[in-house]
């Protein structure tokens, strides 16, 4: 049974153009917990000694060792990524993944809203956590990106496609899981149809029920 005094934890997987970062921040404000988005990047960078750019590269649209080769090569001041360097990059990527996992587990204990980075997988066994998936028709998400980022349709389509692919590859490469699997989530919302305000209200209500504060 979930204890009523447990701090709320929400993981949010969001397709590009659904306003995931905005929804996450507003949910965190409503639940009075920390919002972990850029916070994860800066905290992991501090613990590992890597640059924030290197940590953030974990979300770029590349897979496996290739994802961190460029940034980790700069950190190690290497000219190439062959032989021993490739092995080192692989170890650094594993260490980075472990640090991200550990950081999210600590965030889970203290309460918070975590956007992306396979949160639904890492925190799957945490009691009372709410796992949310924001999606919506691609055309609608493209239109929202055009408006929010003031870009043309072709650019918006490219952004939506590349970011969605990067998110899926990240979860698959790091955890061997299909990040779109419905069984990972308690709540799936069409953010295009509902809008940010309604998504925030529904997530906050669902989280409070998960922690027992609305029972």
Tab-separated table of C-alpha atoms in Angstrom:
chain	number	residue	atom	x	y	z
A	1	UNK	CA	0.000	0.000	0.000
A	2	UNK	CA	1.250	3.482	-0.855
A	3	UNK	CA	1.832	5.690	2.170
A	4	UNK	CA	0.086	9.057	2.194
A	5	UNK	CA	3.224	10.871	3.367
A	6	UNK	CA	5.353	9.653	0.449
A	7	UNK	CA	6.758	12.470	-1.658
A	8	UNK	CA	5.249	12.433	-5.160
A	9	UNK	CA	7.395	11.179	-8.023
A	10	UNK	CA	6.396	11.514	-11.672
A	11	UNK	CA	8.314	10.294	-14.709
A	12	UNK	CA	7.370	11.927	-17.961
A	13	UNK	CA	8.143	10.501	-21.396
A	14	UNK	CA	7.207	13.045	-24.025
A	15	UNK	CA	7.274	12.966	-27.798
A	16	UNK	CA	8.678	16.123	-29.332
A	17	UNK	CA	6.151	18.900	-29.729
A	18	UNK	CA	4.018	17.874	-26.750
A	19	UNK	CA	5.430	20.482	-24.376
A	20	UNK	CA	6.985	17.906	-22.064
A	21	UNK	CA	9.390	20.313	-20.353
A	22	UNK	CA	6.645	22.872	-19.740
A	23	UNK	CA	4.231	20.248	-18.441
A	24	UNK	CA	6.939	18.763	-16.229
A	25	UNK	CA	7.877	22.088	-14.671
A	26	UNK	CA	4.250	23.014	-13.963
A	27	UNK	CA	3.498	19.602	-12.458
A	28	UNK	CA	6.563	19.922	-10.219
A	29	UNK	CA	5.435	23.374	-9.100
A	30	UNK	CA	1.949	22.092	-8.279
A	31	UNK	CA	3.248	19.065	-6.383
A	32	UNK	CA	5.924	21.181	-4.667
A	33	UNK	CA	8.794	18.915	-5.684
A	34	UNK	CA	11.962	19.456	-7.696
A	35	UNK	CA	11.931	19.386	-11.472
A	36	UNK	CA	14.748	17.213	-12.846
A	37	UNK	CA	15.585	18.060	-16.430
A	38	UNK	CA	18.662	20.240	-16.803
A	39	UNK	CA	19.234	19.465	-13.105
A	40	UNK	CA	20.148	15.899	-14.028
A	41	UNK	CA	22.686	17.084	-16.572
A	42	UNK	CA	24.444	19.503	-14.225
A	43	UNK	CA	24.445	17.121	-11.262
A	44	UNK	CA	25.848	14.207	-13.259
A	45	UNK	CA	28.456	16.476	-14.859
A	46	UNK	CA	29.624	17.517	-11.395
A	47	UNK	CA	29.863	13.935	-10.123
A	48	UNK	CA	31.582	12.498	-13.206
A	49	UNK	CA	33.824	15.411	-14.087
A	50	UNK	CA	32.387	15.475	-17.610
A	51	UNK	CA	31.095	18.637	-19.219
A	52	UNK	CA	27.334	19.257	-19.251
A	53	UNK	CA	27.536	19.020	-23.043
A	54	UNK	CA	29.012	15.530	-22.764
A	55	UNK	CA	26.311	14.410	-20.348
A	56	UNK	CA	23.598	15.932	-22.509
A	57	UNK	CA	24.969	14.046	-25.491
A	58	UNK	CA	23.244	10.988	-24.056
A	59	UNK	CA	20.048	12.286	-25.633
A	60	UNK	CA	21.486	12.920	-29.094
A	61	UNK	CA	20.305	10.875	-32.119
A	62	UNK	CA	23.186	8.380	-32.159
A	63	UNK	CA	23.393	4.888	-30.797
A	64	UNK	CA	25.791	2.881	-28.665
A	65	UNK	CA	29.381	4.014	-28.285
A	66	UNK	CA	29.006	6.482	-31.165
A	67	UNK	CA	26.743	8.644	-28.994
A	68	UNK	CA	29.544	9.806	-26.719
A	69	UNK	CA	32.611	9.367	-28.889
A	70	UNK	CA	32.839	12.992	-29.970
A	71	UNK	CA	32.314	14.580	-26.583
A	72	UNK	CA	34.241	12.050	-24.514
A	73	UNK	CA	37.107	12.216	-26.982
A	74	UNK	CA	37.341	15.926	-26.295
A	75	UNK	CA	37.241	15.324	-22.559
A	76	UNK	CA	40.131	12.870	-22.798
A	77	UNK	CA	41.952	15.113	-25.327
A	78	UNK	CA	42.156	12.259	-27.802
A	79	UNK	CA	42.444	12.643	-31.559
A	80	UNK	CA	40.808	9.370	-32.540
A	81	UNK	CA	38.392	6.838	-31.102
A	82	UNK	CA	40.028	3.540	-31.951
A	83	UNK	CA	41.458	0.623	-29.972
A	84	UNK	CA	41.929	1.510	-26.324
A	85	UNK	CA	40.046	4.796	-26.757
A	86	UNK	CA	36.896	3.008	-27.967
A	87	UNK	CA	37.091	0.740	-24.936
A	88	UNK	CA	37.469	3.741	-22.669
A	89	UNK	CA	34.523	5.514	-24.282
A	90	UNK	CA	32.414	2.388	-23.766
A	91	UNK	CA	33.364	2.329	-20.077
A	92	UNK	CA	32.639	6.044	-19.731
A	93	UNK	CA	29.228	5.560	-21.313
A	94	UNK	CA	28.452	2.762	-18.865
A	95	UNK	CA	29.587	4.961	-15.986
A	96	UNK	CA	27.448	7.824	-17.234
A	97	UNK	CA	24.419	5.560	-17.498
A	98	UNK	CA	25.035	4.325	-13.955
A	99	UNK	CA	25.306	7.881	-12.665
A	100	UNK	CA	22.071	8.910	-14.381
A	101	UNK	CA	20.300	5.853	-12.969
A	102	UNK	CA	21.617	6.512	-9.463
A	103	UNK	CA	20.686	10.183	-9.645
A	104	UNK	CA	17.128	9.378	-10.646
A	105	UNK	CA	16.793	6.826	-7.856
A	106	UNK	CA	17.915	9.451	-5.345
A	107	UNK	CA	15.471	11.912	-6.883
A	108	UNK	CA	12.781	9.262	-6.547
A	109	UNK	CA	13.353	9.009	-2.811
A	110	UNK	CA	13.143	12.771	-2.299
A	111	UNK	CA	10.264	13.336	-4.708
A	112	UNK	CA	10.369	15.051	-8.073
A	113	UNK	CA	9.304	15.169	-11.697
A	114	UNK	CA	11.776	13.521	-14.082
A	115	UNK	CA	11.520	14.197	-17.805
A	116	UNK	CA	12.941	11.619	-20.207
A	117	UNK	CA	16.103	9.524	-19.737
A	118	UNK	CA	14.181	6.290	-19.347
A	119	UNK	CA	12.674	7.315	-16.037
A	120	UNK	CA	9.800	4.859	-16.358
A	121	UNK	CA	12.332	2.032	-16.643
A	122	UNK	CA	14.793	3.175	-13.971
A	123	UNK	CA	12.055	3.909	-11.415
A	124	UNK	CA	9.705	1.104	-12.441
A	125	UNK	CA	9.775	-0.595	-9.032
A	126	UNK	CA	9.478	2.547	-6.908
A	127	UNK	CA	6.200	2.485	-4.929
A	128	UNK	CA	3.803	5.325	-5.632
A	129	UNK	CA	5.577	6.693	-8.692
A	130	UNK	CA	3.394	7.807	-11.595
A	131	UNK	CA	4.656	7.074	-15.113
A	132	UNK	CA	3.214	9.339	-17.815
A	133	UNK	CA	3.530	9.284	-21.607
A	134	UNK	CA	2.692	12.383	-23.629
A	135	UNK	CA	1.979	11.876	-27.297
A	136	UNK	CA	-0.232	13.220	-30.057
A	137	UNK	CA	-0.646	13.110	-33.846
A	138	UNK	CA	2.548	14.028	-35.657
A	139	UNK	CA	0.853	16.738	-37.725
A	140	UNK	CA	-0.391	18.382	-34.565
A	141	UNK	CA	3.007	18.198	-32.908
A	142	UNK	CA	4.655	19.645	-36.004
A	143	UNK	CA	2.218	22.567	-35.925
A	144	UNK	CA	3.013	23.195	-32.266
A	145	UNK	CA	6.753	23.148	-32.944
A	146	UNK	CA	6.278	25.618	-35.806
A	147	UNK	CA	4.493	28.017	-33.474
A	148	UNK	CA	6.696	27.532	-30.414
A	149	UNK	CA	10.042	27.686	-32.226
A	150	UNK	CA	9.056	29.970	-35.103
A	151	UNK	CA	10.291	27.608	-37.813
A	152	UNK	CA	8.858	26.493	-41.141
A	153	UNK	CA	7.032	23.203	-41.610
A	154	UNK	CA	9.962	21.338	-43.132
A	155	UNK	CA	12.234	22.293	-40.240
A	156	UNK	CA	9.564	21.386	-37.693
A	157	UNK	CA	9.004	18.003	-39.324
A	158	UNK	CA	12.725	17.309	-39.231
A	159	UNK	CA	12.936	18.297	-35.565
A	160	UNK	CA	9.991	16.108	-34.579
A	161	UNK	CA	11.331	13.108	-36.486
A	162	UNK	CA	14.914	13.396	-35.219
A	163	UNK	CA	14.012	14.040	-31.582
A	164	UNK	CA	11.477	11.218	-31.472
A	165	UNK	CA	14.046	8.860	-32.952
A	166	UNK	CA	16.716	10.005	-30.493
A	167	UNK	CA	14.414	9.409	-27.530
A	168	UNK	CA	13.516	5.907	-28.686
A	169	UNK	CA	17.124	5.009	-29.459
A	170	UNK	CA	18.283	6.252	-26.065
A	171	UNK	CA	15.852	4.018	-24.144
A	172	UNK	CA	16.538	1.027	-26.379
A	173	UNK	CA	20.334	1.405	-26.380
A	174	UNK	CA	20.617	1.941	-22.622
A	175	UNK	CA	17.865	-0.351	-21.338
A	176	UNK	CA	16.881	-2.690	-24.174
A	177	UNK	CA	13.273	-1.581	-23.802
A	178	UNK	CA	10.748	-0.127	-26.237
A	179	UNK	CA	10.103	3.297	-24.750
A	180	UNK	CA	6.674	3.420	-26.420
A	181	UNK	CA	5.479	0.215	-24.720
A	182	UNK	CA	2.095	1.071	-23.093
A	183	UNK	CA	2.792	-1.311	-20.205
A	184	UNK	CA	5.477	1.077	-18.914
A	185	UNK	CA	2.986	3.840	-18.164
A	186	UNK	CA	0.014	4.464	-15.910
A	187	UNK	CA	-1.253	7.449	-17.884
A	188	UNK	CA	-1.060	8.199	-21.609
A	189	UNK	CA	-2.277	11.601	-22.748
A	190	UNK	CA	-2.836	13.170	-26.154
A	191	UNK	CA	-1.116	16.469	-25.367
A	192	UNK	CA	-2.113	17.978	-28.710
A	193	UNK	CA	-5.825	17.408	-28.147
A	194	UNK	CA	-5.830	18.202	-24.427
A	195	UNK	CA	-3.346	21.053	-24.230
A	196	UNK	CA	-0.785	21.774	-21.544
A	197	UNK	CA	-3.226	22.942	-18.876
A	198	UNK	CA	-5.395	19.830	-18.988
A	199	UNK	CA	-2.335	17.546	-19.031
A	200	UNK	CA	-0.980	19.244	-15.928
A	201	UNK	CA	-4.290	18.902	-14.075
A	202	UNK	CA	-4.687	15.227	-14.946
A	203	UNK	CA	-1.099	14.356	-14.005
A	204	UNK	CA	-1.290	16.190	-10.683
A	205	UNK	CA	-4.571	14.462	-9.800
A	206	UNK	CA	-3.256	11.034	-10.796
A	207	UNK	CA	-0.039	11.552	-8.837
A	208	UNK	CA	-1.951	12.499	-5.705
A	209	UNK	CA	-4.006	9.347	-5.978
A	210	UNK	CA	-0.838	7.294	-6.454
A	211	UNK	CA	0.657	8.703	-3.257
A	212	UNK	CA	-2.608	8.337	-1.355
A	213	UNK	CA	-3.094	12.066	-0.691
A	214	UNK	CA	-6.484	12.093	-2.454
A	215	UNK	CA	-7.873	9.002	-0.735
